[in-house]
Coordinates of C-alpha atoms in Angstrom, one line a residue:
Chain A
X559 CA -3.5 -4.6 6.5
X560 CA -2.1 -4.6 10.1
X561 CA -4.5 -3.4 12.9
X562 CA -2.9 -1.5 14.6
X563 CA -4.8 -0.2 17.3
X564 CA -3.8 3.1 17.0
X565 CA -5.9 3.4 13.7
X566 CA -8.6 1.7 15.2
X567 CA -9.0 3.6 17.9
X568 CA -8.6 6.7 15.9
X569 CA -11.2 6.1 13.1
X570 CA -14.3 4.6 15.8
X571 CA -13.3 7.1 18.4
X572 CA -13.1 10.8 15.9
X573 CA -15.9 9.1 13.9
X574 CA -17.7 9.5 17.4
X575 CA -16.9 12.5 18.1
X576 CA -17.3 14.5 14.9
X577 CA -20.4 12.2 14.9
X578 CA -22.1 13.7 17.4
X579 CA -20.7 16.9 16.9
X580 CA -22.4 16.9 13.2
X581 CA -26.1 16.3 15.3
X582 CA -25.0 19.4 17.9
X583 CA -23.7 21.7 14.6
X584 CA -27.7 20.4 13.9
X585 CA -29.7 21.5 17.0
X586 CA -30.0 18.1 18.6
X587 CA -30.2 17.8 21.0
X588 CA -31.4 21.6 22.0
X589 CA -30.1 21.9 24.3
X590 CA -28.7 24.6 26.4
X591 CA -25.8 25.4 29.1
X592 CA -24.3 23.1 31.3
X593 CA -25.5 19.7 29.8
X594 CA -24.9 21.7 26.5
X595 CA -20.9 21.5 28.3
X596 CA -21.4 18.8 29.1
X597 CA -22.0 16.8 25.3
X598 CA -20.1 19.4 23.8
X599 CA -16.8 18.1 26.5
X600 CA -17.5 14.1 24.3
X601 CA -17.5 15.1 21.2
X602 CA -14.5 17.1 21.7
X603 CA -13.0 14.2 24.1
X604 CA -13.7 11.9 21.5
X605 CA -12.7 13.4 18.1
X606 CA -9.8 14.9 20.1
X607 CA -8.8 12.0 21.3
X608 CA -9.4 10.0 18.7
X609 CA -6.6 12.7 16.3
X610 CA -4.1 12.2 19.2
X611 CA -4.5 8.5 19.3
X612 CA -3.9 8.8 15.2
X613 CA -0.2 10.2 16.5
X614 CA 0.8 7.3 18.0
X615 CA 1.2 5.6 14.7
X616 CA 3.6 7.8 13.5
X617 CA 7.1 7.6 13.9
X618 CA 7.7 11.0 13.6
X619 CA 5.3 12.9 15.4
X620 CA 7.7 16.3 15.8
X621 CA 6.8 16.5 12.1
X622 CA 3.2 16.0 12.4
X623 CA 2.9 20.0 11.8
X624 CA 4.0 19.4 8.2
X625 CA 1.3 16.6 7.9
X626 CA -1.6 20.1 7.0
X627 CA 0.1 20.8 4.5
X628 CA 0.0 18.8 1.3
X629 CA -4.4 18.9 1.4
X630 CA -3.7 19.6 -2.4
X631 CA -3.4 16.3 -3.2
X632 CA -3.7 13.9 -0.3
X633 CA -7.0 12.9 1.5
X634 CA -4.7 12.6 4.6
X635 CA -3.1 16.0 5.2
X636 CA -7.1 16.8 4.5
X637 CA -8.5 15.1 7.3
X638 CA -5.7 17.1 9.7
X639 CA -7.2 20.1 8.5
X640 CA -10.4 20.1 8.2
X641 CA -10.4 17.7 11.7
X642 CA -8.5 21.1 13.2
X643 CA -11.0 23.4 11.5
X644 CA -14.3 21.5 12.6
X645 CA -12.8 22.1 16.0
X646 CA -12.2 25.5 15.3
X647 CA -15.3 25.7 15.0
X648 CA -17.6 24.3 17.1
X649 CA -15.5 25.4 20.1
X650 CA -16.9 29.1 20.4
X651 CA -20.2 26.9 18.6
X652 CA -20.2 25.6 22.2
X653 CA -19.4 28.4 24.3
X654 CA -22.3 30.0 23.1
X655 CA -24.2 27.3 23.7
X656 CA -22.6 26.9 27.2
X657 CA -22.4 29.9 28.2
X658 CA -25.0 32.5 26.0
X659 CA -28.1 29.5 26.2
X660 CA -27.6 30.1 22.0
X661 CA -27.3 28.4 19.4
X662 CA -25.6 30.0 16.1
X663 CA -27.5 28.4 13.4
X664 CA -25.3 29.2 11.0
X665 CA -22.5 28.4 12.8
X666 CA -23.4 25.3 13.4
X667 CA -24.4 24.3 10.4
X668 CA -20.3 24.8 9.7
X669 CA -19.7 22.9 12.1
X670 CA -22.4 20.2 11.0
X671 CA -20.5 20.1 7.1
X672 CA -16.8 20.1 8.9
X673 CA -17.1 17.1 10.9
X674 CA -19.3 15.8 8.0
X675 CA -16.5 17.1 5.6
X676 CA -13.1 15.1 7.7
X677 CA -15.0 12.0 7.9
X678 CA -15.6 12.1 4.5
X679 CA -11.7 12.6 4.4
X680 CA -11.0 10.0 7.0
X681 CA -12.9 7.6 4.9
X682 CA -11.2 8.5 1.4
X683 CA -7.1 8.0 3.1
X684 CA -8.1 3.8 3.0
X685 CA -10.9 4.1 -0.2
X686 CA -8.9 6.3 -2.4
X687 CA -6.1 2.3 -1.9
X688 CA -6.7 0.7 -5.5
X689 CA -3.8 -1.4 -4.2
X690 CA -6.1 -2.8 -0.9
X691 CA -9.4 -3.5 -3.3
X692 CA -11.6 -4.0 -0.9
X693 CA -11.2 -0.6 0.3
X694 CA -11.0 1.1 -2.5
X695 CA -14.6 1.2 -3.4
X696 CA -17.7 3.2 -2.1
X697 CA -18.8 1.0 0.2
X698 CA -15.5 2.5 2.8
X699 CA -17.1 5.6 2.7
X700 CA -20.3 4.6 2.7
X701 CA -20.3 2.6 5.5
X702 CA -17.2 5.4 7.2
X703 CA -19.7 8.4 7.0
X704 CA -23.2 6.1 8.6
X705 CA -20.9 4.5 11.4
X706 CA -20.7 9.0 12.8
X707 CA -23.4 9.5 11.4
X708 CA -25.6 6.1 13.2
X709 CA -22.8 6.7 16.6
X710 CA -23.4 10.1 16.3
X711 CA -26.7 10.2 16.8
X712 CA -27.2 7.4 19.3
X713 CA -24.7 9.5 21.4
X714 CA -26.5 13.5 20.6
X715 CA -30.1 11.3 22.7
X716 CA -32.1 11.0 18.5
X717 CA -33.7 7.9 19.1
X718 CA -35.0 7.2 16.9
X719 CA -33.5 8.3 14.4
X720 CA -30.5 6.6 15.7
X721 CA -32.7 3.6 15.7
X722 CA -33.1 3.8 11.6
X723 CA -28.7 5.1 10.9
X724 CA -28.1 1.8 13.0
X725 CA -30.5 0.0 10.8
X726 CA -29.0 2.2 7.4
X727 CA -25.2 0.8 9.7
X728 CA -25.6 -2.8 9.3
X729 CA -26.7 -3.3 5.3
X730 CA -23.9 -1.4 3.8
X731 CA -21.8 -3.2 6.3
X732 CA -23.3 -6.5 5.0
X733 CA -23.4 -5.5 1.7
X734 CA -19.8 -3.9 2.3
X735 CA -17.8 -7.3 4.0
X736 CA -20.2 -9.0 0.8
X737 CA -18.5 -6.9 -2.2
X738 CA -15.5 -7.1 0.7
X739 CA -14.8 -11.2 -0.7
X740 CA -14.4 -10.4 -4.3
X741 CA -13.6 -7.3 -4.9
X742 CA -10.1 -8.7 -5.1
X743 CA -11.1 -10.8 -7.9
X744 CA -12.7 -8.3 -8.9
X745 CA -9.1 -5.3 -9.2
X746 CA -7.9 -8.1 -12.0
X747 CA -4.6 -8.5 -10.1
X748 CA -3.1 -12.0 -10.1
X749 CA 0.5 -13.2 -9.3
X750 CA 0.1 -13.2 -13.5
X751 CA 0.2 -9.9 -14.0
X752 CA 2.4 -8.5 -11.1
X753 CA 5.5 -10.9 -12.8
X754 CA 3.9 -10.2 -15.8
X755 CA 4.5 -13.8 -16.3
X756 CA 0.9 -15.1 -16.7
X757 CA 1.5 -15.4 -20.6
X758 CA 3.9 -18.4 -20.0
X759 CA 1.9 -20.2 -18.0
X760 CA 0.5 -20.1 -14.4
X761 CA 2.9 -18.3 -11.6
X762 CA 3.3 -19.7 -8.4
X763 CA 5.9 -18.5 -5.5
X764 CA 9.3 -21.2 -5.0
X765 CA 11.5 -18.7 -2.9
X766 CA 10.8 -15.5 -1.6
X767 CA 13.5 -12.7 -0.8
X768 CA 14.2 -13.3 2.4
X769 CA 14.4 -16.1 5.3
X770 CA 12.8 -13.8 7.9
X771 CA 9.9 -11.4 7.9
X772 CA 10.4 -7.3 6.9
X773 CA 8.1 -4.5 6.9
X774 CA 5.6 -5.6 3.6
X775 CA 4.8 -8.9 5.3
X776 CA 4.2 -6.6 9.0
X777 CA 1.9 -4.6 7.1
X778 CA 0.5 -5.8 4.6
X779 CA 0.0 -9.1 4.6
X780 CA -1.0 -9.4 7.9
X781 CA -2.6 -12.4 8.3
X782 CA -3.1 -13.8 11.5
X783 CA -6.5 -13.7 13.3
X784 CA -8.6 -14.4 9.9
X785 CA -10.0 -17.1 11.1
X786 CA -12.1 -15.7 13.5
X787 CA -13.2 -13.2 10.8
X788 CA -17.5 -14.9 10.5
X789 CA -17.7 -15.0 13.9
X790 CA -16.5 -11.3 14.3
X791 CA -18.2 -10.1 11.1
X792 CA -21.4 -11.4 13.9
X793 CA -20.9 -10.0 16.7
X794 CA -20.0 -6.5 15.4
X795 CA -23.6 -6.8 13.5
X796 CA -25.3 -7.8 16.6
X797 CA -23.7 -5.4 19.0
X798 CA -22.4 -2.6 16.6
X799 CA -26.0 -2.2 14.2
X800 CA -28.8 -4.3 15.8
X801 CA -29.1 -4.8 19.1
X802 CA -28.7 -1.1 20.2
X803 CA -30.9 -0.5 17.7
X804 CA -33.8 -2.9 19.5
X805 CA -32.6 -0.7 22.7
X806 CA -33.4 2.1 21.3
X807 CA -37.0 1.2 20.0
X808 CA -38.2 -1.9 23.2
X809 CA -37.0 0.2 25.9
X810 CA -38.7 3.5 27.8
X811 CA -35.9 5.9 26.7
X812 CA -33.1 7.5 29.6
X813 CA -29.3 7.1 30.9
X814 CA -29.6 3.5 31.5
X815 CA -30.5 2.4 27.6
X816 CA -28.8 4.2 26.4
X817 CA -25.7 3.8 27.5
X818 CA -25.9 0.1 28.0
X819 CA -26.9 0.8 23.7
X820 CA -23.5 2.9 23.0
X821 CA -21.2 0.6 25.0
X822 CA -22.6 -2.4 23.1
X823 CA -22.3 0.1 20.0
X824 CA -18.7 1.1 20.6
X825 CA -17.8 -2.6 21.0
X826 CA -19.2 -4.2 17.8
X827 CA -17.5 -0.9 15.8
X828 CA -14.3 -1.4 17.0
X829 CA -14.4 -5.0 16.4
X830 CA -15.8 -4.0 13.0
X831 CA -12.9 -1.4 12.6
X832 CA -10.2 -4.1 13.4
X833 CA -11.6 -6.8 10.4
X834 CA -11.6 -3.3 8.4
X835 CA -7.7 -3.6 8.2
X836 CA -6.4 -7.6 9.2
X837 CA -9.3 -8.3 6.9
X838 CA -8.5 -6.2 4.2
X839 CA -5.9 -7.6 1.3
X840 CA -3.2 -5.5 -0.3
X841 CA -2.1 -6.6 -4.4
X842 CA 1.7 -7.1 -2.8
X843 CA 1.1 -10.5 -0.8
X844 CA 1.1 -11.8 -4.5
X845 CA 4.7 -10.8 -4.4
X846 CA 5.2 -13.4 -1.4
X847 CA 2.7 -16.0 -2.7
X848 CA -0.6 -14.6 0.1
X849 CA -2.3 -12.6 0.6
Chain B
X839 CA 3.1 19.5 -3.2
X840 CA 3.2 15.7 -3.6
X841 CA 0.8 16.2 -6.7
X842 CA 2.4 14.4 -9.5
X843 CA 4.0 16.6 -12.8
X844 CA 1.8 16.8 -15.9
X845 CA 5.0 15.7 -17.9
X846 CA 8.2 15.0 -16.3
X847 CA 11.5 15.9 -18.8
X848 CA 13.4 12.9 -18.9
X849 CA 11.3 8.9 -17.6
X850 CA 14.8 7.5 -16.0
X851 CA 14.2 4.1 -15.2
X852 CA 15.1 0.6 -15.2
X853 CA 14.9 -2.3 -17.7
X854 CA 15.3 -5.7 -15.9
X855 CA 15.7 -9.0 -18.8
X856 CA 13.9 -11.8 -16.3
X857 CA 15.4 -14.1 -19.2
X858 CA 19.5 -13.1 -18.0
X859 CA 19.2 -13.0 -14.8
X860 CA 20.8 -15.6 -12.7
X861 CA 19.2 -15.2 -8.7
X862 CA 22.1 -14.6 -7.4
X863 CA 21.5 -11.1 -5.1
X864 CA 24.5 -9.3 -6.4
X865 CA 22.0 -5.7 -7.4
X866 CA 20.5 -6.5 -3.7
X867 CA 23.8 -6.6 -1.9
X868 CA 25.2 -4.4 -4.3
X869 CA 22.1 -2.0 -3.5
X870 CA 22.1 -2.1 0.2
X871 CA 25.4 -1.1 0.5
X872 CA 25.5 2.3 -1.9
X873 CA 23.1 2.8 0.0
X874 CA 23.7 2.1 3.7
X875 CA 27.0 4.4 2.7
X876 CA 25.9 7.6 1.2
X877 CA 22.5 9.5 0.8
X878 CA 20.1 9.7 3.7
X879 CA 19.5 7.1 6.2
X880 CA 21.2 3.7 6.6
X881 CA 19.5 0.7 5.4
X882 CA 19.7 -0.7 9.3
X883 CA 19.3 -4.4 9.9
X884 CA 17.3 -5.4 13.4
X885 CA 18.7 -9.1 15.2
X886 CA 21.5 -9.1 11.9
X887 CA 22.7 -11.9 14.1
X888 CA 19.7 -13.4 16.5
X889 CA 16.8 -15.1 15.3
X890 CA 15.1 -14.0 13.1
X891 CA 17.3 -10.5 11.5
X892 CA 15.5 -8.0 9.1
X893 CA 16.2 -5.3 7.3
X894 CA 15.8 -2.6 4.9
X895 CA 16.1 -2.5 1.3
X896 CA 15.8 -1.1 -1.4
X897 CA 15.9 -4.1 -3.4
X898 CA 15.1 -7.6 -3.4
X899 CA 14.9 -11.0 -5.2
X900 CA 11.7 -13.3 -5.8
X901 CA 11.8 -16.3 -7.3
X902 CA 8.9 -17.8 -9.2
X903 CA 8.0 -21.2 -10.2
X904 CA 6.2 -20.5 -14.0
X905 CA 3.7 -23.5 -14.5
X906 CA 2.1 -23.8 -18.6
X907 CA -0.2 -25.1 -20.5
X908 CA 2.6 -28.4 -21.8
X909 CA 5.9 -28.1 -21.7
X910 CA 8.1 -28.4 -18.8
X911 CA 8.4 -26.2 -15.8
X912 CA 10.3 -22.7 -15.6
X913 CA 11.5 -20.6 -13.0
X914 CA 12.3 -16.8 -13.6
X915 CA 14.5 -14.7 -11.0
X916 CA 12.3 -11.3 -10.4
X917 CA 14.4 -8.6 -9.0
X918 CA 12.0 -6.1 -7.5
X919 CA 12.3 -2.3 -7.1
X920 CA 10.7 0.9 -7.3
X921 CA 9.8 2.0 -11.0
X922 CA 9.4 5.0 -10.6
X923 CA 5.9 5.5 -11.1
X924 CA 4.2 8.8 -14.6
X925 CA 1.4 8.1 -11.9
X926 CA 3.2 7.5 -9.0
X927 CA 1.1 6.5 -6.1
X928 CA 2.6 6.0 -3.1
X929 CA 3.4 10.8 -3.7
X930 CA -0.5 11.7 -3.9
X931 CA -1.6 10.0 -0.8
X932 CA 2.1 12.1 0.9
X933 CA 0.4 14.3 3.5
X934 CA 3.9 16.2 3.9
X935 CA 5.4 17.0 0.5
X936 CA 8.4 14.4 1.5
X937 CA 7.8 12.3 -1.8
X938 CA 7.7 14.2 -5.0
X939 CA 8.9 13.0 -8.0
X940 CA 10.9 15.1 -9.7
X941 CA 10.3 17.0 -13.0
X942 CA 13.7 17.2 -14.9
X943 CA 14.1 13.3 -14.7
X944 CA 10.7 11.5 -12.9
X945 CA 12.5 9.7 -10.2
X946 CA 10.4 9.0 -7.6
X947 CA 12.1 10.0 -4.4
X948 CA 11.6 11.1 0.2
X949 CA 12.5 13.7 1.3
X950 CA 13.7 12.0 4.5
X951 CA 13.5 14.9 7.0
X952 CA 10.6 16.0 6.1
X953 CA 8.9 11.8 6.5
X954 CA 6.6 11.5 9.6
X955 CA 7.1 8.0 8.9
X956 CA 3.0 7.3 9.1
X957 CA 3.7 4.6 6.4
X958 CA 0.6 5.1 4.2
X959 CA 3.0 5.9 1.3
X960 CA 3.8 2.1 0.9
X961 CA -0.2 0.9 1.7
X962 CA -0.1 3.7 -1.4
X963 CA 3.1 1.6 -3.3
X964 CA 0.9 -1.7 -5.3
X965 CA 4.4 -3.5 -5.5
X966 CA 5.8 -3.0 -2.3
X967 CA 8.4 -0.7 -3.7
X968 CA 8.4 0.7 -0.1
X969 CA 9.8 -0.3 3.3
X970 CA 10.0 2.2 6.4
X971 CA 13.1 2.1 7.9
X972 CA 13.1 0.9 11.8
X973 CA 15.7 2.4 12.7
X974 CA 14.8 5.6 11.5
X975 CA 11.6 5.7 11.7
X976 CA 11.5 6.9 7.9
X977 CA 10.6 6.1 4.7
X978 CA 13.2 4.2 2.8
X979 CA 13.0 3.7 -1.7
X980 CA 14.8 3.1 -4.7
X981 CA 16.6 6.6 -5.3
X982 CA 17.5 5.2 -8.8
X983 CA 21.5 5.7 -7.2
X984 CA 20.5 9.7 -7.7
X985 CA 23.7 10.5 -6.1
X986 CA 26.0 8.4 -8.2
X987 CA 24.0 8.8 -11.7
X988 CA 25.0 12.7 -11.7
X989 CA 28.1 12.7 -10.0
X990 CA 31.2 13.8 -11.2
X991 CA 33.7 12.5 -8.9
X992 CA 33.2 8.6 -10.3
X993 CA 34.4 7.5 -13.2
X994 CA 31.7 7.7 -15.4
X995 CA 30.9 3.8 -16.1
X996 CA 29.8 4.3 -12.7
X997 CA 27.6 6.6 -13.7
X998 CA 24.6 3.9 -13.2
X999 CA 23.0 2.9 -10.0
X1000 CA 24.7 0.5 -9.0
X1001 CA 22.0 -2.4 -9.2
X1002 CA 23.6 -2.1 -12.6
X1003 CA 27.0 -1.8 -12.4
X1004 CA 27.3 -4.8 -10.3
X1005 CA 24.5 -6.9 -11.9
X1006 CA 27.3 -10.0 -13.7
X1007 CA 24.6 -11.3 -15.3
X1008 CA 23.9 -7.9 -18.0
X1009 CA 20.4 -8.4 -16.6
X1010 CA 19.7 -5.2 -15.4
X1011 CA 19.7 -1.3 -17.9
X1012 CA 19.5 1.8 -17.4
X1013 CA 18.4 4.9 -19.6
X1014 CA 15.8 7.3 -20.2
X1015 CA 13.0 5.1 -21.2
X1016 CA 11.6 9.0 -22.4
X1017 CA 13.6 8.6 -25.3
X1018 CA 12.4 6.3 -28.1
X1019 CA 16.2 6.0 -29.2
X1020 CA 17.4 5.8 -25.8
X1021 CA 18.9 2.2 -25.8
X1022 CA 16.7 1.0 -23.0
X1023 CA 13.6 2.1 -25.3
X1024 CA 14.5 0.3 -28.5
X1025 CA 15.9 -2.9 -25.9
X1026 CA 11.9 -2.3 -24.5
X1027 CA 11.0 -2.7 -28.0
X1028 CA 12.5 -5.4 -29.7
X1029 CA 12.1 -7.5 -27.1
X1030 CA 8.2 -7.6 -26.3
X1031 CA 8.8 -5.3 -22.4
X1032 CA 5.5 -5.3 -20.1
X1033 CA 4.5 -3.3 -17.2
X1034 CA 3.8 -5.0 -13.9
X1035 CA 0.0 -5.0 -13.2
X1036 CA -1.1 -2.9 -15.7
X1037 CA -4.4 -2.7 -14.8
X1038 CA -3.3 -1.1 -11.2
X1039 CA -2.9 2.6 -13.7
X1040 CA 0.8 3.6 -12.1
X1041 CA 1.8 3.1 -15.7
X1042 CA 5.9 1.8 -14.1
X1043 CA 8.8 3.4 -16.1
X1044 CA 10.7 0.4 -15.0
X1045 CA 10.0 -2.5 -18.0
X1046 CA 10.9 -6.3 -17.1
X1047 CA 11.8 -8.1 -20.5
X1048 CA 9.5 -11.6 -20.9
X1049 CA 11.9 -14.3 -20.8
X1050 CA 12.9 -15.5 -24.0
X1051 CA 11.1 -19.1 -25.5
X1052 CA 13.7 -21.7 -24.8
X1053 CA 15.1 -24.0 -27.2
X1054 CA 13.4 -26.7 -26.2
X1055 CA 10.1 -25.6 -26.3
X1056 CA 10.4 -24.1 -30.6
X1057 CA 8.0 -24.0 -32.7
X1058 CA 9.9 -26.9 -35.0
X1059 CA 11.5 -28.8 -31.7
X1060 CA 14.9 -28.3 -31.8
X1061 CA 16.1 -29.2 -29.5
X1062 CA 18.8 -26.7 -29.9
X1063 CA 18.6 -23.2 -31.9
X1064 CA 22.4 -24.0 -32.5
X1065 CA 22.8 -27.5 -33.4
X1066 CA 21.7 -26.6 -36.6
X1067 CA 25.6 -24.7 -37.9
X1068 CA 26.9 -27.5 -35.6
X1069 CA 29.9 -29.4 -38.1
X1070 CA 28.4 -33.9 -38.3
X1071 CA 31.1 -35.4 -36.9
X1072 CA 33.1 -37.6 -39.4
X1073 CA 33.1 -41.3 -38.6
X1074 CA 36.5 -42.0 -39.2
X1075 CA 38.0 -44.8 -41.5
X1076 CA 40.7 -46.5 -42.2
X1077 CA 43.0 -48.1 -39.9
X1078 CA 41.9 -46.2 -36.8
X1079 CA 38.0 -47.0 -38.0
X1080 CA 38.4 -50.8 -37.4
X1081 CA 40.4 -50.6 -34.4
X1082 CA 37.8 -47.9 -33.0
X1083 CA 35.0 -51.2 -34.1
X1084 CA 37.3 -54.0 -32.9
X1085 CA 37.9 -52.0 -29.6
X1086 CA 34.0 -51.2 -29.4
X1087 CA 33.8 -54.9 -29.7
X1088 CA 35.4 -55.6 -27.1

């Protein structure tokens, strides 16, 4: 699948932002006043920035409001509704922390639940797509939720929890990759089932329908850049999970160590998210003799 | 609402005969022509006269080579367009309600004025039946020529999809696949019509008829199924026979 920068930025940044909101909603870190304001601004900036980035992916962003209408059936619509609901609940919660030094616990739990549901809805946009076997698996929501929880804990300065969650994230990430590598075969979709000609013999594309490229090939048969997949996996794992976890547990806690850990994590997650798209093979590639 | 209907009154669709298709691409041209000039945003071309031309199409012809375990290789031309699936995954993912499946005839359509061009429906379709138009930024797909099949302004024989109307080989058939008595349903039953990617769970309405076994692959080793019907060629006798043999010896 085409790794569109707008989508990679959207899922990564908004995941971190909503992850931070989950922790803040639960009362971690227990800050008030201007410190709370700084944390809330960071969370809103990341979540809001991600959502804005996602609209760059739309060809008709002026109609984006219509996307709130189909929450009964569409995960993308649910994600939109939930993200706005989360922001709407988070704003008064954060304002109470900032202006009145007061934590409304009930509202906080609501914020945490909504933020978690938002991240889950984001992941289901991908996990629901059966035509991309690598994504169509429970590890996709697990990965997105752990990204949000671990990254959120990192931003919320929950050192030990963050280190543990980062290691868990690394484990799920490795499993997602390994499982992902055999998912296409497991799905059982081949050139033979795609054409129905398997009863006659082995099927191979002889002539493509067109000499040039088209939307389908650009969007769903993106094979460029898989060459460095192994190296990127290592980079993503090291920078996104292992190094930040090590920094958090080995170095004395402070803004510098946390800052480095956050930046490393962000870089690692971006690399991982790029792979999430670039490595995902859509079954339509079978009609074009490639995956 | 982009939920799928529980049941459609009819299931209009195509039956495509892979035995008969000659791969001429006439249906591609007819489809592009009709759907550029009529309903909805035109199917644009990009860099049409340049080095890398490309465009939006609702119907494309792939050509596959099939290698059996024994015997000669077969070449099969393979037209592919929207299959108007019963469980269309493209419909339920749509966040705006632009994509929908009609209750009255099962046709899957896009309301272009509601489409935000997110492209998720094209991702959800395993068949590559949806293409985002590069100029309009809205999703385009086969409408089963909904503006022809109910169009009273057209002569009756033209009230079929443009691809069906134009096919010179008669490889494309249009009808109600929910009605077991319809011509298309009977064709599917008689020719062992099949679904594409059944494991994807889309329950496509369109069916494909597999190529018939070729004569030189017939189990009894006959070269041509019509061969036994031919009269044996009689050897000429008499003067002409003598002349034939004499000339042959020269």
